[in-house]
């Protein structure tokens, strides 16, 4: 009973946050909705007994990703006239929802037909995750570290100022 | 407490992300929709990890969080680059790859 109520509150947070992200015109309010959705997702991970995953979600998704995107939004500081002009936004959203609804039902039906109950197990704490990460999953772990390094270098190269200028001179 | 609720929530979140990707034109909203879709898959992985009683799903979700972080860095750098070159965050402006048929 307690789990169901916690789940409903968290699901309400997540759905409300993501819908607020979807419909807001101001970009910063969209980012706040996204923040609420990510915190709700961390709570869901904790509810699913993945403690280390909940911590990583809070640290990376909330603490780094959302804060970085908010900083970028505030740095760009797009004025009202620079925001995209979307006169019939709600019509598009309703149309796309109708279009996506069969996909939703398909995903839900195909996943929920697989398993009907949870397995009884101990909580997944950092000890279990660390043992798995350094024995079975050590190659993906190393590949992810190389990916992160190359993404950082690529982000620095893309966001440099003279990339735009040389392209402008060529064209 | 059954896994069906988690499956339902995950599919609904994925669909909200897909709708945002199709219907909106703000570059930041597009980026956050992609994030939401990736996070819904993360929720699905954590649910399967609990359903099967296997911690590997949790480890995959952990690796995916790192991939999400890399994607965020690249996407934000790309948005800054696009904003510098054309002073707008409207995704309909960036149609240079469409080609011009009439010319």
PDB file of C-alpha atoms in Angstrom:
ATOM      1  CA  UNK A   1       0.000   0.000   0.000  1.00  0.00           C
ATOM      2  CA  UNK A   2       2.811   2.372   0.917  1.00  0.00           C
ATOM      3  CA  UNK A   3       4.716   1.449  -2.233  1.00  0.00           C
ATOM      4  CA  UNK A   4       1.670   2.115  -4.402  1.00  0.00           C
ATOM      5  CA  UNK A   5       1.170   5.575  -2.902  1.00  0.00           C
ATOM      6  CA  UNK A   6       4.866   6.468  -3.271  1.00  0.00           C
ATOM      7  CA  UNK A   7       4.732   5.233  -6.854  1.00  0.00           C
ATOM      8  CA  UNK A   8       1.651   7.348  -7.617  1.00  0.00           C
ATOM      9  CA  UNK A   9       3.199  10.499  -6.190  1.00  0.00           C
ATOM     10  CA  UNK A  10       6.443   9.965  -8.111  1.00  0.00           C
ATOM     11  CA  UNK A  11       4.579   9.105 -11.327  1.00  0.00           C
ATOM     12  CA  UNK A  12       2.498  12.253 -10.940  1.00  0.00           C
ATOM     13  CA  UNK A  13       5.714  14.271 -10.542  1.00  0.00           C
ATOM     14  CA  UNK A  14       7.274  12.671 -13.605  1.00  0.00           C
ATOM     15  CA  UNK A  15       4.238  12.995 -15.857  1.00  0.00           C
ATOM     16  CA  UNK A  16       3.519  16.552 -14.718  1.00  0.00           C
ATOM     17  CA  UNK A  17       7.141  17.558 -15.201  1.00  0.00           C
ATOM     18  CA  UNK A  18       7.428  16.046 -18.652  1.00  0.00           C
ATOM     19  CA  UNK A  19       4.121  17.538 -19.826  1.00  0.00           C
ATOM     20  CA  UNK A  20       5.230  20.927 -18.468  1.00  0.00           C
ATOM     21  CA  UNK A  21       8.447  20.441 -20.441  1.00  0.00           C
ATOM     22  CA  UNK A  22       6.395  19.680 -23.522  1.00  0.00           C
ATOM     23  CA  UNK A  23       3.957  22.607 -23.525  1.00  0.00           C
ATOM     24  CA  UNK A  24       5.889  25.559 -22.053  1.00  0.00           C
ATOM     25  CA  UNK A  25       6.947  28.301 -24.430  1.00  0.00           C
ATOM     26  CA  UNK A  26       9.684  29.681 -22.177  1.00  0.00           C
ATOM     27  CA  UNK A  27      12.725  27.400 -22.355  1.00  0.00           C
ATOM     28  CA  UNK A  28      13.732  27.807 -18.714  1.00  0.00           C
ATOM     29  CA  UNK A  29      10.325  26.613 -17.480  1.00  0.00           C
ATOM     30  CA  UNK A  30      10.695  23.575 -19.732  1.00  0.00           C
ATOM     31  CA  UNK A  31      14.034  22.901 -18.069  1.00  0.00           C
ATOM     32  CA  UNK A  32      12.374  23.134 -14.631  1.00  0.00           C
ATOM     33  CA  UNK A  33       9.778  20.574 -15.700  1.00  0.00           C
ATOM     34  CA  UNK A  34      12.583  18.333 -16.926  1.00  0.00           C
ATOM     35  CA  UNK A  35      14.321  18.746 -13.552  1.00  0.00           C
ATOM     36  CA  UNK A  36      11.176  17.594 -11.715  1.00  0.00           C
ATOM     37  CA  UNK A  37      10.888  14.591 -14.049  1.00  0.00           C
ATOM     38  CA  UNK A  38      14.517  13.596 -13.439  1.00  0.00           C
ATOM     39  CA  UNK A  39      14.138  13.817  -9.637  1.00  0.00           C
ATOM     40  CA  UNK A  40      11.023  11.641  -9.925  1.00  0.00           C
ATOM     41  CA  UNK A  41      13.007   9.143 -11.985  1.00  0.00           C
ATOM     42  CA  UNK A  42      15.654   8.968  -9.245  1.00  0.00           C
ATOM     43  CA  UNK A  43      12.880   8.199  -6.765  1.00  0.00           C
ATOM     44  CA  UNK A  44      11.631   5.454  -9.074  1.00  0.00           C
ATOM     45  CA  UNK A  45      15.098   3.897  -9.119  1.00  0.00           C
ATOM     46  CA  UNK A  46      15.144   3.952  -5.320  1.00  0.00           C
ATOM     47  CA  UNK A  47      11.698   2.333  -5.310  1.00  0.00           C
ATOM     48  CA  UNK A  48      13.058  -0.400  -7.574  1.00  0.00           C
ATOM     49  CA  UNK A  49      15.817  -1.159  -5.021  1.00  0.00           C
ATOM     50  CA  UNK A  50      18.590   0.145  -7.315  1.00  0.00           C
ATOM     51  CA  UNK A  51      20.207   2.353  -4.723  1.00  0.00           C
ATOM     52  CA  UNK A  52      23.423   3.093  -6.565  1.00  0.00           C
ATOM     53  CA  UNK A  53      21.494   3.901  -9.736  1.00  0.00           C
ATOM     54  CA  UNK A  54      19.333   6.385  -7.832  1.00  0.00           C
ATOM     55  CA  UNK A  55      22.448   8.083  -6.471  1.00  0.00           C
ATOM     56  CA  UNK A  56      24.047   8.208  -9.933  1.00  0.00           C
ATOM     57  CA  UNK A  57      20.832   9.599 -11.400  1.00  0.00           C
ATOM     58  CA  UNK A  58      20.736  12.382  -8.803  1.00  0.00           C
ATOM     59  CA  UNK A  59      24.426  13.182  -9.264  1.00  0.00           C
ATOM     60  CA  UNK A  60      24.691  12.980 -13.048  1.00  0.00           C
ATOM     61  CA  UNK A  61      21.250  13.732 -14.445  1.00  0.00           C
ATOM     62  CA  UNK A  62      20.088  16.285 -11.902  1.00  0.00           C
ATOM     63  CA  UNK A  63      23.387  17.673 -10.739  1.00  0.00           C
ATOM     64  CA  UNK A  64      25.235  17.829 -14.031  1.00  0.00           C
ATOM     65  CA  UNK A  65      22.920  17.481 -17.019  1.00  0.00           C
ATOM     66  CA  UNK A  66      20.022  19.702 -15.950  1.00  0.00           C
ATOM     67  CA  UNK A  67      22.283  22.315 -14.368  1.00  0.00           C
ATOM     68  CA  UNK A  68      24.456  22.406 -17.505  1.00  0.00           C
ATOM     69  CA  UNK A  69      21.441  22.819 -19.772  1.00  0.00           C
ATOM     70  CA  UNK A  70      20.021  25.573 -17.535  1.00  0.00           C
ATOM     71  CA  UNK A  71      23.387  27.341 -17.659  1.00  0.00           C
ATOM     72  CA  UNK A  72      23.369  27.099 -21.443  1.00  0.00           C
ATOM     73  CA  UNK A  73      19.808  28.432 -21.615  1.00  0.00           C
ATOM     74  CA  UNK A  74      20.740  31.373 -19.393  1.00  0.00           C
ATOM     75  CA  UNK A  75      23.942  32.000 -21.386  1.00  0.00           C
ATOM     76  CA  UNK A  76      22.118  32.061 -24.696  1.00  0.00           C
ATOM     77  CA  UNK A  77      19.380  34.177 -23.076  1.00  0.00           C
ATOM     78  CA  UNK A  78      17.060  34.103 -26.087  1.00  0.00           C
ATOM     79  CA  UNK A  79      14.639  36.996 -26.130  1.00  0.00           C
ATOM     80  CA  UNK A  80      10.930  36.580 -26.743  1.00  0.00           C
ATOM     81  CA  UNK A  81      11.258  37.396 -30.443  1.00  0.00           C
ATOM     82  CA  UNK A  82      14.160  34.971 -30.874  1.00  0.00           C
ATOM     83  CA  UNK A  83      12.141  32.012 -29.610  1.00  0.00           C
ATOM     84  CA  UNK A  84      10.561  29.943 -32.384  1.00  0.00           C
ATOM     85  CA  UNK A  85       7.153  31.197 -33.402  1.00  0.00           C
ATOM     86  CA  UNK A  86       4.742  28.295 -32.953  1.00  0.00           C
ATOM     87  CA  UNK A  87       1.193  29.553 -33.541  1.00  0.00           C
ATOM     88  CA  UNK A  88      -0.647  26.203 -33.522  1.00  0.00           C
ATOM     89  CA  UNK A  89       1.561  24.332 -31.082  1.00  0.00           C
ATOM     90  CA  UNK A  90      -1.287  22.575 -29.257  1.00  0.00           C
ATOM     91  CA  UNK A  91      -2.789  21.349 -32.515  1.00  0.00           C
ATOM     92  CA  UNK A  92       0.557  19.816 -33.465  1.00  0.00           C
ATOM     93  CA  UNK A  93       0.926  18.254 -30.016  1.00  0.00           C
ATOM     94  CA  UNK A  94      -2.564  16.721 -30.162  1.00  0.00           C
ATOM     95  CA  UNK A  95      -1.930  15.413 -33.675  1.00  0.00           C
ATOM     96  CA  UNK A  96       1.424  13.897 -32.687  1.00  0.00           C
ATOM     97  CA  UNK A  97      -0.134  12.332 -29.569  1.00  0.00           C
ATOM     98  CA  UNK A  98      -2.784  10.618 -31.700  1.00  0.00           C
ATOM     99  CA  UNK A  99      -0.029   9.429 -34.017  1.00  0.00           C
ATOM    100  CA  UNK A 100       2.124   8.088 -31.170  1.00  0.00           C
ATOM    101  CA  UNK A 101      -0.686   6.444 -29.168  1.00  0.00           C
ATOM    102  CA  UNK A 102      -0.544   3.084 -31.026  1.00  0.00           C
ATOM    103  CA  UNK A 103       3.222   2.945 -30.421  1.00  0.00           C
ATOM    104  CA  UNK A 104       2.631   3.520 -26.714  1.00  0.00           C
ATOM    105  CA  UNK A 105       0.073   0.735 -26.543  1.00  0.00           C
ATOM    106  CA  UNK A 106       2.383  -1.535 -28.516  1.00  0.00           C
ATOM    107  CA  UNK A 107       5.330  -0.942 -26.181  1.00  0.00           C
ATOM    108  CA  UNK A 108       3.148  -1.356 -23.088  1.00  0.00           C
ATOM    109  CA  UNK A 109       1.486  -4.556 -24.308  1.00  0.00           C
ATOM    110  CA  UNK A 110       4.706  -6.146 -25.512  1.00  0.00           C
ATOM    111  CA  UNK A 111       6.630  -5.409 -22.311  1.00  0.00           C
ATOM    112  CA  UNK A 112       3.851  -6.220 -19.835  1.00  0.00           C
ATOM    113  CA  UNK A 113       3.181  -9.573 -21.487  1.00  0.00           C
ATOM    114  CA  UNK A 114       6.688 -10.717 -20.515  1.00  0.00           C
ATOM    115  CA  UNK A 115       6.683 -10.784 -16.717  1.00  0.00           C
ATOM    116  CA  UNK A 116       3.911 -10.457 -14.195  1.00  0.00           C
ATOM    117  CA  UNK A 117       5.682 -10.244 -10.846  1.00  0.00           C
ATOM    118  CA  UNK A 118       8.889  -9.076  -9.225  1.00  0.00           C
ATOM    119  CA  UNK A 119      11.563 -11.513  -8.171  1.00  0.00           C
ATOM    120  CA  UNK A 120      12.452 -11.474  -4.499  1.00  0.00           C
ATOM    121  CA  UNK A 121      15.995 -10.251  -4.198  1.00  0.00           C
ATOM    122  CA  UNK A 122      18.236  -8.167  -2.036  1.00  0.00           C
ATOM    123  CA  UNK A 123      18.767  -4.505  -2.798  1.00  0.00           C
ATOM    124  CA  UNK A 124      21.276  -3.640  -5.513  1.00  0.00           C
ATOM    125  CA  UNK A 125      23.800  -1.640  -3.542  1.00  0.00           C
ATOM    126  CA  UNK A 126      27.127  -0.284  -4.684  1.00  0.00           C
ATOM    127  CA  UNK A 127      28.973  -3.492  -3.715  1.00  0.00           C
ATOM    128  CA  UNK A 128      27.007  -5.656  -6.153  1.00  0.00           C
ATOM    129  CA  UNK A 129      27.194  -3.029  -8.898  1.00  0.00           C
ATOM    130  CA  UNK A 130      30.941  -2.544  -8.428  1.00  0.00           C
ATOM    131  CA  UNK A 131      31.637  -6.283  -8.571  1.00  0.00           C
ATOM    132  CA  UNK A 132      29.621  -6.639 -11.770  1.00  0.00           C
ATOM    133  CA  UNK A 133      31.083  -3.503 -13.306  1.00  0.00           C
ATOM    134  CA  UNK A 134      34.660  -4.681 -12.902  1.00  0.00           C
ATOM    135  CA  UNK A 135      34.167  -8.332 -13.845  1.00  0.00           C
ATOM    136  CA  UNK A 136      31.450  -8.870 -16.440  1.00  0.00           C
ATOM    137  CA  UNK A 137      31.009  -5.344 -17.745  1.00  0.00           C
ATOM    138  CA  UNK A 138      34.596  -4.141 -17.741  1.00  0.00           C
ATOM    139  CA  UNK A 139      34.874  -3.793 -21.542  1.00  0.00           C
ATOM    140  CA  UNK A 140      31.735  -1.608 -21.912  1.00  0.00           C
ATOM    141  CA  UNK A 141      32.982   0.406 -18.932  1.00  0.00           C
ATOM    142  CA  UNK A 142      36.283   1.158 -20.693  1.00  0.00           C
ATOM    143  CA  UNK A 143      34.501   1.926 -23.972  1.00  0.00           C
ATOM    144  CA  UNK A 144      32.224   4.371 -22.127  1.00  0.00           C
ATOM    145  CA  UNK A 145      35.244   6.124 -20.630  1.00  0.00           C
ATOM    146  CA  UNK A 146      36.804   6.543 -24.106  1.00  0.00           C
ATOM    147  CA  UNK A 147      33.417   7.793 -25.375  1.00  0.00           C
ATOM    148  CA  UNK A 148      33.238  10.385 -22.595  1.00  0.00           C
ATOM    149  CA  UNK A 149      36.766  11.616 -23.340  1.00  0.00           C
ATOM    150  CA  UNK A 150      36.115  11.929 -27.066  1.00  0.00           C
ATOM    151  CA  UNK A 151      32.771  13.641 -26.406  1.00  0.00           C
ATOM    152  CA  UNK A 152      34.495  16.218 -24.205  1.00  0.00           C
ATOM    153  CA  UNK A 153      37.125  16.932 -26.869  1.00  0.00           C
ATOM    154  CA  UNK A 154      34.422  17.097 -29.548  1.00  0.00           C
ATOM    155  CA  UNK A 155      32.290  19.470 -27.490  1.00  0.00           C
ATOM    156  CA  UNK A 156      35.241  21.816 -26.989  1.00  0.00           C
ATOM    157  CA  UNK A 157      36.055  21.749 -30.712  1.00  0.00           C
ATOM    158  CA  UNK A 158      32.429  22.339 -31.764  1.00  0.00           C
ATOM    159  CA  UNK A 159      31.795  25.173 -29.313  1.00  0.00           C
ATOM    160  CA  UNK A 160      35.017  27.054 -30.199  1.00  0.00           C
ATOM    161  CA  UNK A 161      34.505  30.470 -31.695  1.00  0.00           C
ATOM    162  CA  UNK A 162      36.691  30.298 -34.800  1.00  0.00           C
ATOM    163  CA  UNK A 163      34.867  27.246 -36.213  1.00  0.00           C
ATOM    164  CA  UNK A 164      31.914  29.465 -37.067  1.00  0.00           C
ATOM    165  CA  UNK A 165      34.119  32.240 -38.408  1.00  0.00           C
ATOM    166  CA  UNK A 166      36.118  30.048 -40.802  1.00  0.00           C
ATOM    167  CA  UNK A 167      32.909  28.497 -42.078  1.00  0.00           C
ATOM    168  CA  UNK A 168      31.445  31.956 -42.652  1.00  0.00           C
ATOM    169  CA  UNK A 169      34.497  33.039 -44.624  1.00  0.00           C
ATOM    170  CA  UNK A 170      34.399  29.991 -46.842  1.00  0.00           C
ATOM    171  CA  UNK A 171      30.753  30.199 -47.783  1.00  0.00           C
TER     172      UNK A 171
ATOM    173  CA  UNK B   1       3.080  -3.779  -6.561  1.00  0.00           C
ATOM    174  CA  UNK B   2       3.346  -5.222 -10.064  1.00  0.00           C
ATOM    175  CA  UNK B   3       5.838  -4.410 -12.837  1.00  0.00           C
ATOM    176  CA  UNK B   4       3.007  -3.443 -15.179  1.00  0.00           C
ATOM    177  CA  UNK B   5       2.748   0.015 -13.605  1.00  0.00           C
ATOM    178  CA  UNK B   6       6.428   0.641 -14.310  1.00  0.00           C
ATOM    179  CA  UNK B   7       6.051  -0.621 -17.871  1.00  0.00           C
ATOM    180  CA  UNK B   8       3.072   1.688 -18.387  1.00  0.00           C
ATOM    181  CA  UNK B   9       4.917   4.705 -16.966  1.00  0.00           C
ATOM    182  CA  UNK B  10       7.987   3.971 -19.073  1.00  0.00           C
ATOM    183  CA  UNK B  11       6.018   3.685 -22.314  1.00  0.00           C
ATOM    184  CA  UNK B  12       4.044   6.867 -21.553  1.00  0.00           C
ATOM    185  CA  UNK B  13       7.260   8.797 -20.868  1.00  0.00           C
ATOM    186  CA  UNK B  14       8.807   7.497 -24.088  1.00  0.00           C
ATOM    187  CA  UNK B  15       5.733   8.658 -25.991  1.00  0.00           C
ATOM    188  CA  UNK B  16       5.812  12.102 -24.398  1.00  0.00           C
ATOM    189  CA  UNK B  17       9.419  12.400 -25.525  1.00  0.00           C
ATOM    190  CA  UNK B  18       8.482  11.280 -29.035  1.00  0.00           C
ATOM    191  CA  UNK B  19       5.636  13.813 -29.182  1.00  0.00           C
ATOM    192  CA  UNK B  20       7.994  16.570 -28.084  1.00  0.00           C
ATOM    193  CA  UNK B  21      10.466  15.532 -30.758  1.00  0.00           C
ATOM    194  CA  UNK B  22       7.784  15.640 -33.471  1.00  0.00           C
ATOM    195  CA  UNK B  23       5.658  18.603 -32.433  1.00  0.00           C
ATOM    196  CA  UNK B  24       7.980  21.260 -31.018  1.00  0.00           C
ATOM    197  CA  UNK B  25      10.499  23.475 -32.786  1.00  0.00           C
ATOM    198  CA  UNK B  26      12.535  24.836 -29.883  1.00  0.00           C
ATOM    199  CA  UNK B  27      15.988  23.229 -29.976  1.00  0.00           C
ATOM    200  CA  UNK B  28      16.185  22.924 -26.179  1.00  0.00           C
ATOM    201  CA  UNK B  29      12.817  21.184 -25.995  1.00  0.00           C
ATOM    202  CA  UNK B  30      13.978  18.764 -28.694  1.00  0.00           C
ATOM    203  CA  UNK B  31      17.097  18.026 -26.665  1.00  0.00           C
ATOM    204  CA  UNK B  32      15.146  17.483 -23.445  1.00  0.00           C
ATOM    205  CA  UNK B  33      12.711  15.200 -25.280  1.00  0.00           C
ATOM    206  CA  UNK B  34      15.594  13.002 -26.407  1.00  0.00           C
ATOM    207  CA  UNK B  35      16.830  12.956 -22.814  1.00  0.00           C
ATOM    208  CA  UNK B  36      13.381  11.917 -21.617  1.00  0.00           C
ATOM    209  CA  UNK B  37      13.226   9.050 -24.098  1.00  0.00           C
ATOM    210  CA  UNK B  38      16.651   7.782 -22.993  1.00  0.00           C
ATOM    211  CA  UNK B  39      15.630   8.067 -19.334  1.00  0.00           C
ATOM    212  CA  UNK B  40      12.433   6.098 -19.932  1.00  0.00           C
ATOM    213  CA  UNK B  41      14.536   3.291 -21.356  1.00  0.00           C
ATOM    214  CA  UNK B  42      16.660   3.536 -18.208  1.00  0.00           C
ATOM    215  CA  UNK B  43      13.536   3.068 -16.101  1.00  0.00           C
ATOM    216  CA  UNK B  44      12.635   0.017 -18.187  1.00  0.00           C
ATOM    217  CA  UNK B  45      16.121  -1.442 -17.617  1.00  0.00           C
ATOM    218  CA  UNK B  46      15.895  -0.932 -13.862  1.00  0.00           C
ATOM    219  CA  UNK B  47      12.456  -2.567 -13.847  1.00  0.00           C
ATOM    220  CA  UNK B  48      13.772  -5.595 -15.732  1.00  0.00           C
ATOM    221  CA  UNK B  49      16.688  -5.737 -13.311  1.00  0.00           C
ATOM    222  CA  UNK B  50      14.232  -6.084 -10.431  1.00  0.00           C
ATOM    223  CA  UNK B  51      11.904  -8.441 -12.304  1.00  0.00           C
ATOM    224  CA  UNK B  52      14.662 -10.888 -13.185  1.00  0.00           C
ATOM    225  CA  UNK B  53      16.507 -10.530  -9.895  1.00  0.00           C
ATOM    226  CA  UNK B  54      19.693  -9.713 -11.800  1.00  0.00           C
ATOM    227  CA  UNK B  55      21.838  -6.653 -11.132  1.00  0.00           C
ATOM    228  CA  UNK B  56      23.134  -6.486 -14.728  1.00  0.00           C
ATOM    229  CA  UNK B  57      20.210  -4.346 -15.893  1.00  0.00           C
ATOM    230  CA  UNK B  58      21.133  -1.806 -13.262  1.00  0.00           C
ATOM    231  CA  UNK B  59      24.731  -1.811 -14.519  1.00  0.00           C
ATOM    232  CA  UNK B  60      23.568  -1.245 -18.116  1.00  0.00           C
ATOM    233  CA  UNK B  61      21.440   1.669 -16.924  1.00  0.00           C
ATOM    234  CA  UNK B  62      24.489   3.072 -15.134  1.00  0.00           C
ATOM    235  CA  UNK B  63      26.548   2.881 -18.327  1.00  0.00           C
ATOM    236  CA  UNK B  64      23.694   4.526 -20.200  1.00  0.00           C
ATOM    237  CA  UNK B  65      23.713   7.455 -17.774  1.00  0.00           C
ATOM    238  CA  UNK B  66      27.342   8.029 -18.788  1.00  0.00           C
ATOM    239  CA  UNK B  67      26.358   7.870 -22.475  1.00  0.00           C
ATOM    240  CA  UNK B  68      23.585  10.400 -21.755  1.00  0.00           C
ATOM    241  CA  UNK B  69      26.153  12.725 -20.173  1.00  0.00           C
ATOM    242  CA  UNK B  70      28.376  12.513 -23.270  1.00  0.00           C
ATOM    243  CA  UNK B  71      25.379  13.169 -25.509  1.00  0.00           C
ATOM    244  CA  UNK B  72      24.402  16.213 -23.444  1.00  0.00           C
ATOM    245  CA  UNK B  73      27.852  17.764 -23.792  1.00  0.00           C
ATOM    246  CA  UNK B  74      27.833  17.332 -27.565  1.00  0.00           C
ATOM    247  CA  UNK B  75      24.241  18.516 -27.988  1.00  0.00           C
ATOM    248  CA  UNK B  76      24.721  21.672 -25.923  1.00  0.00           C
ATOM    249  CA  UNK B  77      27.927  22.514 -27.801  1.00  0.00           C
ATOM    250  CA  UNK B  78      26.009  22.022 -31.047  1.00  0.00           C
ATOM    251  CA  UNK B  79      23.180  24.312 -29.880  1.00  0.00           C
ATOM    252  CA  UNK B  80      25.696  27.039 -28.950  1.00  0.00           C
ATOM    253  CA  UNK B  81      27.374  26.650 -32.355  1.00  0.00           C
ATOM    254  CA  UNK B  82      24.030  26.899 -34.194  1.00  0.00           C
ATOM    255  CA  UNK B  83      22.922  29.886 -32.111  1.00  0.00           C
ATOM    256  CA  UNK B  84      26.177  31.699 -32.876  1.00  0.00           C
ATOM    257  CA  UNK B  85      25.849  31.143 -36.611  1.00  0.00           C
ATOM    258  CA  UNK B  86      22.193  32.140 -37.003  1.00  0.00           C
ATOM    259  CA  UNK B  87      20.961  33.836 -33.768  1.00  0.00           C
ATOM    260  CA  UNK B  88      17.920  31.633 -33.321  1.00  0.00           C
ATOM    261  CA  UNK B  89      16.931  28.370 -31.610  1.00  0.00           C
ATOM    262  CA  UNK B  90      14.210  27.526 -34.112  1.00  0.00           C
ATOM    263  CA  UNK B  91      14.907  24.113 -35.598  1.00  0.00           C
ATOM    264  CA  UNK B  92      13.121  25.016 -38.852  1.00  0.00           C
ATOM    265  CA  UNK B  93      15.890  27.527 -39.621  1.00  0.00           C
ATOM    266  CA  UNK B  94      18.509  24.833 -39.966  1.00  0.00           C
ATOM    267  CA  UNK B  95      17.452  23.312 -43.286  1.00  0.00           C
ATOM    268  CA  UNK B  96      20.670  23.737 -45.245  1.00  0.00           C
ATOM    269  CA  UNK B  97      20.891  20.003 -45.921  1.00  0.00           C
ATOM    270  CA  UNK B  98      17.456  19.986 -47.536  1.00  0.00           C
ATOM    271  CA  UNK B  99      18.863  21.170 -50.878  1.00  0.00           C
ATOM    272  CA  UNK B 100      17.264  23.593 -53.283  1.00  0.00           C
ATOM    273  CA  UNK B 101      15.314  21.957 -56.059  1.00  0.00           C
ATOM    274  CA  UNK B 102      14.331  25.100 -57.941  1.00  0.00           C
ATOM    275  CA  UNK B 103      17.815  26.526 -58.372  1.00  0.00           C
TER     276      UNK B 103
END
